[in-house]
PDB file of C-alpha atoms in Angstrom:
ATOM      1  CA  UNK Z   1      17.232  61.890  37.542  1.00  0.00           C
ATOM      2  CA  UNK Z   2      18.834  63.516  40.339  1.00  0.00           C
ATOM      3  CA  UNK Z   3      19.993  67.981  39.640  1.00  0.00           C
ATOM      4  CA  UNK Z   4      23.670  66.709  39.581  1.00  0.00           C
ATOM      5  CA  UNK Z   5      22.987  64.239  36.751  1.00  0.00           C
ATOM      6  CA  UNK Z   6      21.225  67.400  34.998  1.00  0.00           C
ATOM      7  CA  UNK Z   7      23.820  69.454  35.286  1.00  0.00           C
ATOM      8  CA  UNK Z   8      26.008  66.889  34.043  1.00  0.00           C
ATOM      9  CA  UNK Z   9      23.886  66.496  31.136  1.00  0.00           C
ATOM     10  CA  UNK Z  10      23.679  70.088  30.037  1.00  0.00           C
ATOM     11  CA  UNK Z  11      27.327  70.521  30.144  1.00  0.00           C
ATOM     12  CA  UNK Z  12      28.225  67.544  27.680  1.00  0.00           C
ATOM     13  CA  UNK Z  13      25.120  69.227  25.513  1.00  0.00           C
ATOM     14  CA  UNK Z  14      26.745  72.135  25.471  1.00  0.00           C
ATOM     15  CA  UNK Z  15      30.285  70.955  25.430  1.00  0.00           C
ATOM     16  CA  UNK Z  16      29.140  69.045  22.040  1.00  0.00           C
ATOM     17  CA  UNK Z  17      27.520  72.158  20.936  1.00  0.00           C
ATOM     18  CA  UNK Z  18      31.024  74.129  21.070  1.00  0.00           C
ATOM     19  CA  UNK Z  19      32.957  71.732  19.154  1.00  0.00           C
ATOM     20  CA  UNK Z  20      30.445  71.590  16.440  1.00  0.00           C
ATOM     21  CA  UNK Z  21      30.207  75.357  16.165  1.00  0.00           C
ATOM     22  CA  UNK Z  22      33.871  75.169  16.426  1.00  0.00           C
ATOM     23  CA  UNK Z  23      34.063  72.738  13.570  1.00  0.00           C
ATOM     24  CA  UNK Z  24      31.317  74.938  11.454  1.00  0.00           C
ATOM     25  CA  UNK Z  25      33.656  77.964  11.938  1.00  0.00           C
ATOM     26  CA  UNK Z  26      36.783  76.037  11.121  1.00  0.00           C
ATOM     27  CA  UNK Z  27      34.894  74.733   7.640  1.00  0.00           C
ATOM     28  CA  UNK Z  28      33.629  78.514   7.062  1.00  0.00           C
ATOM     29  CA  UNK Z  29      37.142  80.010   7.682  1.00  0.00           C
ATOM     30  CA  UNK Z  30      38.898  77.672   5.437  1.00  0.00           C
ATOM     31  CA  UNK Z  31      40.730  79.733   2.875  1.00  0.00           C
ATOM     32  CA  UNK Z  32      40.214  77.821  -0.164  1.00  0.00           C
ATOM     33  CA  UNK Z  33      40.211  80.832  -3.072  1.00  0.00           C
ATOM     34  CA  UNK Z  34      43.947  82.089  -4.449  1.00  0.00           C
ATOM     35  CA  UNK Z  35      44.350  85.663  -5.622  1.00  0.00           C
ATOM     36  CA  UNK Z  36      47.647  86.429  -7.619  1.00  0.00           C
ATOM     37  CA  UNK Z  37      49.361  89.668  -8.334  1.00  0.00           C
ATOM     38  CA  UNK Z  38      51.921  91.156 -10.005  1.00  0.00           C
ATOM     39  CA  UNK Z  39      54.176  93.617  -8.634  1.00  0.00           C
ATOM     40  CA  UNK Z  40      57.248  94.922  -8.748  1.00  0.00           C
ATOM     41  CA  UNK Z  41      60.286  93.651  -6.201  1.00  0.00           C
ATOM     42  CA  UNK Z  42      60.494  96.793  -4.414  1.00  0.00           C
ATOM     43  CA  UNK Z  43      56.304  97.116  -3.865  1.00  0.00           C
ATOM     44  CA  UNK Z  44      56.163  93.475  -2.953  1.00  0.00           C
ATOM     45  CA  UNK Z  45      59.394  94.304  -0.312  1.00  0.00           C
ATOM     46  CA  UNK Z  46      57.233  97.214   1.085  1.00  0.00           C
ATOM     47  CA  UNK Z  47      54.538  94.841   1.547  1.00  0.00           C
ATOM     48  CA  UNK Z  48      56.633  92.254   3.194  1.00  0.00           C
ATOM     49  CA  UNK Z  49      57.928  95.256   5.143  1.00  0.00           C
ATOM     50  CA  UNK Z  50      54.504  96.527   6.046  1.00  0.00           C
ATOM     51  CA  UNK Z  51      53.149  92.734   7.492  1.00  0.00           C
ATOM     52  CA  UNK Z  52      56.180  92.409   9.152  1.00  0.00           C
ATOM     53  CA  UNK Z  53      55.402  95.471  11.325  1.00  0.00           C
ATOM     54  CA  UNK Z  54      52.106  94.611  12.188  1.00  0.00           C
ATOM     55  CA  UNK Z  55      53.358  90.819  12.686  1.00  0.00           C
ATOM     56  CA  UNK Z  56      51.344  89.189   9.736  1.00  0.00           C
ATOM     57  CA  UNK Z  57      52.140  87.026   6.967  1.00  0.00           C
ATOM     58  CA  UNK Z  58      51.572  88.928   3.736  1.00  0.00           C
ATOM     59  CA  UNK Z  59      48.191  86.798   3.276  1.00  0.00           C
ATOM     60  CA  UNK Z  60      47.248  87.842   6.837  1.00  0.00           C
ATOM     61  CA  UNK Z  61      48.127  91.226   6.086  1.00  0.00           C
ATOM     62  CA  UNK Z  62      46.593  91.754   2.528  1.00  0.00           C
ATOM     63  CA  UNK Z  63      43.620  89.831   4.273  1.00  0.00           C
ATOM     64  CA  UNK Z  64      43.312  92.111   6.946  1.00  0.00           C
ATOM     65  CA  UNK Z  65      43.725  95.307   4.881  1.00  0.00           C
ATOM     66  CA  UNK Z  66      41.198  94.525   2.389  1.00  0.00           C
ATOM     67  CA  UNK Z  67      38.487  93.930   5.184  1.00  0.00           C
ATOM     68  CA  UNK Z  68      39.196  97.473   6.838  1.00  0.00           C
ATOM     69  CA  UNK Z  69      40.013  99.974   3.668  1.00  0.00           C
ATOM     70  CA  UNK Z  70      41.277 103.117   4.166  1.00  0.00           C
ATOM     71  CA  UNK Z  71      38.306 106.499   5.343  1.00  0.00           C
ATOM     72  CA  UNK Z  72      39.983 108.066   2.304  1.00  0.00           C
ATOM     73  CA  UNK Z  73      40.746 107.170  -1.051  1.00  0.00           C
ATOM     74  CA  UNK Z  74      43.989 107.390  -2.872  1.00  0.00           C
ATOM     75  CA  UNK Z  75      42.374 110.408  -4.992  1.00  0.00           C
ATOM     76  CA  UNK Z  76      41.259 112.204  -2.511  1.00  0.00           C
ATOM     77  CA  UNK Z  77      44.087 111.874  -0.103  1.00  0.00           C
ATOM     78  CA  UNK Z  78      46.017 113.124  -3.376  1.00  0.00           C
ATOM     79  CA  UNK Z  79      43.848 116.248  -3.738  1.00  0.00           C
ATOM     80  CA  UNK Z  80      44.073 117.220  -0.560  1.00  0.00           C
ATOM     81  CA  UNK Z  81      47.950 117.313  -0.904  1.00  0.00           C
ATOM     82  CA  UNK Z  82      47.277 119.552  -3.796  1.00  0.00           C
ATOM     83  CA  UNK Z  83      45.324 121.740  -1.949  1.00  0.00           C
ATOM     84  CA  UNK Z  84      47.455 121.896   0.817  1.00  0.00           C
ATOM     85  CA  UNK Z  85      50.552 123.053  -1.189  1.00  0.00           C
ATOM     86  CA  UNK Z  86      48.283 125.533  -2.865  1.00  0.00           C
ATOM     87  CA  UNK Z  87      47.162 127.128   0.558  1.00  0.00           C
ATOM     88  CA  UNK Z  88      50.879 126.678   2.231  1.00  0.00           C
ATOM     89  CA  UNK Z  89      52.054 128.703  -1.146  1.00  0.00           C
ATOM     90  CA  UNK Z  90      49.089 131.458  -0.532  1.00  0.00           C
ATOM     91  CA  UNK Z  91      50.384 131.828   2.745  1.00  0.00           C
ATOM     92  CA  UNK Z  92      53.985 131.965   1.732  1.00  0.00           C
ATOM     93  CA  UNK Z  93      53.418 134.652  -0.554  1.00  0.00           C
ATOM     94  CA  UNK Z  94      51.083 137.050   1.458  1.00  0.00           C
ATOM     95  CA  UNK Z  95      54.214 136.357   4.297  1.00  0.00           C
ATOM     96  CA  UNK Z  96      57.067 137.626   1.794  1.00  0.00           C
ATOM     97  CA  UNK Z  97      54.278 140.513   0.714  1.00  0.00           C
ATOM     98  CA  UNK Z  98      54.049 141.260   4.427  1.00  0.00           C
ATOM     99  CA  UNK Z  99      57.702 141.280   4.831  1.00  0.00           C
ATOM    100  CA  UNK Z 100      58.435 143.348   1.610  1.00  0.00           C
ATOM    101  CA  UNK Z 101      56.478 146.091   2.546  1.00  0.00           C
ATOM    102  CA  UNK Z 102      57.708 145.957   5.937  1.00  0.00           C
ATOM    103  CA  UNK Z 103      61.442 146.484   4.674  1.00  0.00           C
ATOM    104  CA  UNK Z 104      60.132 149.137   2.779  1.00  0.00           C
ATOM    105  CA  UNK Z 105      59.124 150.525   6.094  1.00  0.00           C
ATOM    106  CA  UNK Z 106      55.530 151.082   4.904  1.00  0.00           C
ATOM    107  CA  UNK Z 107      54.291 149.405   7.745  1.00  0.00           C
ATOM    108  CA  UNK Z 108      54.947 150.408  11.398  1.00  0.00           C
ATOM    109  CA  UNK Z 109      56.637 148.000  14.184  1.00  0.00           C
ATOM    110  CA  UNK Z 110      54.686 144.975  13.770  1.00  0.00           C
ATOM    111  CA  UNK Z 111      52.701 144.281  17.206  1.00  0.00           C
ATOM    112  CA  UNK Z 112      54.263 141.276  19.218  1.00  0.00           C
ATOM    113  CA  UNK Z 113      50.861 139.479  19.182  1.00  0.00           C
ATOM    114  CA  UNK Z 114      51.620 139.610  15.076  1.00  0.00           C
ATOM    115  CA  UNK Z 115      54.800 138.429  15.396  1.00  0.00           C
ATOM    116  CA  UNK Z 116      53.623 135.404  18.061  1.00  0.00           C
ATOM    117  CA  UNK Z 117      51.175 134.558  14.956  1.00  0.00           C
ATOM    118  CA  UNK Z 118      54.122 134.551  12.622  1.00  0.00           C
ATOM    119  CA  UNK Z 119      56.040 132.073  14.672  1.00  0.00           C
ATOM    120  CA  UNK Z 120      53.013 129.726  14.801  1.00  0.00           C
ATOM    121  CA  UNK Z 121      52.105 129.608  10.806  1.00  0.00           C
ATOM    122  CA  UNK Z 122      55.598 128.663  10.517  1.00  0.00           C
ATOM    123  CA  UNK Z 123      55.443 126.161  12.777  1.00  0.00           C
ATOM    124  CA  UNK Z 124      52.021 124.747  11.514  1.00  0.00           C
ATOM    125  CA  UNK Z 125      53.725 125.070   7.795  1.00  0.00           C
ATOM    126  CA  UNK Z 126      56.906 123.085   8.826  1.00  0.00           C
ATOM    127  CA  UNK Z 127      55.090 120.006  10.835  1.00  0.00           C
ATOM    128  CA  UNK Z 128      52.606 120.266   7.651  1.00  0.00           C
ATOM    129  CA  UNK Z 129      55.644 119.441   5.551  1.00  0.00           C
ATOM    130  CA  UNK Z 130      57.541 117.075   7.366  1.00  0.00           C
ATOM    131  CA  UNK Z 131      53.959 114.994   7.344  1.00  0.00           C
ATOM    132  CA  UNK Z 132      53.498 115.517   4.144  1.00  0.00           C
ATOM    133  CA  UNK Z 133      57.183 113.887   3.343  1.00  0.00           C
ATOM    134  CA  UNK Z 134      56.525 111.064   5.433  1.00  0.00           C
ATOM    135  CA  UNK Z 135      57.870 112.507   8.775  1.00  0.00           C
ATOM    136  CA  UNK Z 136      56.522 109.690  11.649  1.00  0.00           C
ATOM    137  CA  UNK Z 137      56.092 112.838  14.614  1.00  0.00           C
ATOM    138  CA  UNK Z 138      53.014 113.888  14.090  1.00  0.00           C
ATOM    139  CA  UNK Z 139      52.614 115.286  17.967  1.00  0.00           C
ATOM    140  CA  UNK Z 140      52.031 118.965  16.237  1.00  0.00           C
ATOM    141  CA  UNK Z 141      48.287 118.467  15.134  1.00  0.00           C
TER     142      UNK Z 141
END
């Protein structure tokens, strides 16, 4: 048998070799199991809403979500809301104490760098709450 004839044989071996692993995935990637839930109109419109964006159909979508889950739990991303309102109200309150006694003039001229500190708290504090509503900007990490 001459090389080309080898050659020739090894590619039909291996072209028969792709369509049978081709087949084999087809056969394991057949979707044969149904899953029904209940939900209300407006959670299954959010849903719809939320495949649309990432161009899925909703069993593409839900298929796709349930083989990457979230790094955080619904729990704990809710306790760490808690604790963030808790901290952002500490630091609210030791602000007005700040400001109280400096109205009271019991405090002298606060120092620029202070002041500069201030500005950047408040600025933290507001991008922290338009995430926390939902805001989409999130450039102020």
């Amino acid at each position: 048998m001459s090389r080309r004839d080898e050659v020739r044989q090894d590619k039909k071996f291996t072209f028969g070799h792709n369509v049978q692993t081709e087949r084999d995935e087809i056969v394991n990637d057949m979707k044969t199991e149904m899953l029904r839930v209940r939900m209300t109109p407006e959670e299954k419109a959010a849903l719809h809403k939320q495949a649309s964006l990432h161009r899925k159909s909703m069993s593409e979508y839900i298929r796709s979500v349930a083989k990457c889950p979230p790094d955080v739990t619904r729990d704990e991303f809710d306790a760490s809301i808690v604790r963030m309102i808790y901290e952002i109200n500490k630091i609210g309150v030791n602000i007005n104490q700040i400001a109280k006694k400096y109205n009271e003039h019991q405090y002298v001229e606060p120092s620029a760098d202070l002041l500069d500190k201030l500005d950047e708290v408040y600025a933290m504090m507001k991008s922290t709450i338009r995430i926390m509503k939902g805001g989409k900007d999130v450039t102020d990490y």
